[in-house]
Each structure stands twice: as structure tokens, then as C-alpha cells.
Coordinates of C-alpha atoms in Angstrom, one line a residue:
M1 CA -285.9 -69.9 -50.4
M2 CA -285.8 -71.7 -46.9
D3 CA -288.7 -72.6 -45.6
A4 CA -289.1 -72.5 -41.5
S5 CA -288.1 -76.6 -40.8
G6 CA -286.3 -76.6 -37.5
S7 CA -282.5 -76.4 -39.0
G8 CA -283.7 -73.6 -41.2
I9 CA -284.3 -71.1 -38.2
G10 CA -281.3 -73.3 -36.0
L11 CA -278.9 -71.9 -39.5
I12 CA -280.6 -68.6 -38.8
I13 CA -280.0 -68.9 -35.1
I14 CA -275.8 -69.6 -35.8
M15 CA -275.7 -66.5 -38.2
I16 CA -276.9 -64.3 -35.6
L17 CA -274.9 -65.7 -32.7
F18 CA -271.8 -65.6 -34.9
G19 CA -272.5 -62.0 -35.8
I20 CA -273.0 -61.2 -32.2
L21 CA -269.5 -62.8 -31.3
A22 CA -267.7 -61.4 -34.2
I23 CA -268.8 -57.8 -32.5
V24 CA -268.0 -58.7 -28.9
G25 CA -264.2 -59.7 -30.3
F26 CA -263.8 -56.9 -31.9
V27 CA -264.7 -54.4 -29.3
Y28 CA -262.7 -56.9 -27.2
L29 CA -259.4 -56.5 -29.8
I30 CA -260.3 -52.5 -30.0
I31 CA -260.0 -52.5 -26.2
A32 CA -256.6 -54.5 -26.1
L33 CA -255.1 -52.5 -28.7
I34 CA -255.8 -49.2 -26.7
D35 CA -254.7 -50.6 -23.1
M36 CA -251.9 -51.9 -25.1
W37 CA -250.9 -48.6 -26.2
K38 CA -252.1 -47.0 -22.8
A39 CA -249.5 -49.0 -21.3
Y40 CA -246.7 -48.2 -23.7
S41 CA -247.1 -44.1 -23.5
R42 CA -247.5 -44.8 -20.0
N43 CA -244.5 -46.8 -18.7
Q44 CA -242.4 -46.9 -22.0
D45 CA -243.6 -50.9 -21.8
Q46 CA -241.4 -52.1 -25.0
T47 CA -243.3 -55.9 -24.6
A48 CA -246.8 -53.6 -25.1
L49 CA -245.4 -51.5 -27.9
L50 CA -244.7 -55.2 -29.5
F51 CA -247.8 -56.5 -28.9
F52 CA -249.4 -53.8 -29.9
I53 CA -247.5 -54.0 -33.1
I54 CA -247.8 -57.6 -33.8
S55 CA -251.6 -57.7 -33.0
I56 CA -252.1 -54.7 -35.7
I57 CA -250.7 -57.0 -38.4
G58 CA -252.2 -59.9 -36.9
I59 CA -255.7 -58.7 -37.6
F60 CA -255.5 -58.7 -41.3
I61 CA -252.7 -61.4 -41.2
S62 CA -254.9 -64.4 -39.1
G63 CA -258.2 -63.4 -38.9
S64 CA -257.2 -61.8 -35.7
F65 CA -256.6 -64.9 -34.3
I66 CA -252.6 -64.1 -33.4
S67 CA -254.6 -60.9 -31.7
Y68 CA -257.0 -62.8 -29.3
I69 CA -254.3 -64.8 -28.1
L70 CA -251.8 -62.0 -27.5
A71 CA -254.6 -59.9 -25.8
I72 CA -254.7 -63.2 -23.7
I73 CA -251.1 -62.8 -22.8
F74 CA -250.7 -59.3 -22.1
Y75 CA -253.7 -59.0 -19.8
W76 CA -252.8 -62.2 -18.1
N77 CA -250.8 -60.4 -15.1
R78 CA -253.0 -56.7 -15.7
S79 CA -256.6 -57.7 -15.6
R80 CA -257.3 -61.8 -15.2
R81 CA -261.2 -60.8 -15.9
K82 CA -260.3 -59.8 -19.2
S83 CA -258.3 -62.6 -20.2
W84 CA -261.0 -65.2 -19.2
L85 CA -263.3 -62.5 -21.3
G86 CA -260.3 -63.7 -24.1
I87 CA -260.2 -67.3 -23.8
G88 CA -264.1 -67.8 -23.0
L89 CA -264.2 -65.8 -26.6
I90 CA -261.6 -68.3 -28.2
V91 CA -263.8 -70.7 -26.5
L92 CA -267.4 -69.8 -27.2
S93 CA -265.9 -69.5 -30.9
I94 CA -264.5 -72.9 -31.1
I95 CA -268.0 -74.1 -30.1
L96 CA -270.3 -72.5 -32.3
G97 CA -268.3 -73.1 -34.9
I98 CA -268.8 -77.4 -34.3
I99 CA -272.1 -76.5 -33.4
G100 CA -272.8 -74.5 -37.2
I101 CA -271.0 -77.4 -38.6
I102 CA -273.8 -79.9 -37.2
T103 CA -276.5 -77.3 -38.4
L104 CA -275.3 -77.4 -41.8
L105 CA -274.7 -80.9 -42.2
A106 CA -278.7 -81.7 -40.4
F107 CA -279.6 -78.9 -42.8
G108 CA -278.3 -81.4 -46.0
Y109 CA -274.9 -79.1 -46.3
D110 CA -273.1 -81.5 -48.5
M111 CA -269.4 -80.4 -47.9
N112 CA -267.9 -81.3 -51.0
N113 CA -270.7 -80.0 -53.3
F114 CA -270.9 -76.3 -52.0
E115 CA -272.0 -74.8 -55.9
N116 CA -275.2 -76.7 -56.2
M117 CA -276.8 -76.7 -52.2
D118 CA -280.6 -76.7 -53.0
F119 CA -282.1 -75.1 -49.9
N120 CA -285.8 -76.7 -50.8
D121 CA -284.2 -80.6 -51.1
P122 CA -282.5 -80.6 -48.1
M123 CA -280.5 -84.2 -48.5
M124 CA -279.9 -83.2 -52.3
D125 CA -280.7 -86.5 -54.0
Q126 CA -280.6 -85.3 -57.0
D127 CA -276.8 -84.6 -57.2
Y128 CA -275.7 -88.3 -57.1
D129 CA -275.9 -91.0 -59.7
Y130 CA -276.2 -93.9 -57.2

């Protein structure tokens, strides 16, 4: 089990922040899909329908990255605040991913040997023959 060292706490904080970011991103995508459908049903806007269909497919294919991009493009002329929120979510996820990798490396995580990770020995020296 993890001890309460600084990098263990950092790993837990990074996982909590990833969870919060995932929930906020999911809510953003749901709101974008609803707005796309409203734009189509109100004005018969074919572009909004195309964005809606591709966003639904993109959620399953690319892990919603395509849907974020389409939501940003959809909101660009309609609501700049929502567009900048989408850009901020993408930038935050990239920054949080980099910080997560740095935290894992500080915790002693070997990117090439993830099956034998030992949380009690951060440097995992027993896995290597020097």
C-alpha cells in the first residue's frame, strides 16, 4: 500500500484532478451536443447537424477529443466564452497529463516495466541487474 510520502499524495491529487476534469469535460460536451441539436431544430442548420453526428461518433472513436474540437468550432461565432472554455479544458488536460507523468516519474514509476511496479520501493532497484 502507498505510504503518505509527498509523491504518493501528489499522485492522489493528480488522480482527483483528472476525475474533476473528466466530469467538467463531460458536462461541457453534453451542453455542446444539446446546443448543436437546438441550433439544428430551430434553424435547420445542416452544419450543426453534421457537428452533432460527428461529435456523437467522435465520443466513441477518439475519446471525445474530436468532440471537443467540434464544440470549440461550433461555439466560435455563437458564444466565445464557451469556446474559450473548451480551449481551456484541452489546455488543462494537456498540462495535467504532463504533471501526472512528472509525478509518476518522481514516484519511481518505470514507464517500461509497469507490471512489476512496487509501491513500497519507489526506485524499484530489485528489478534491474546492474
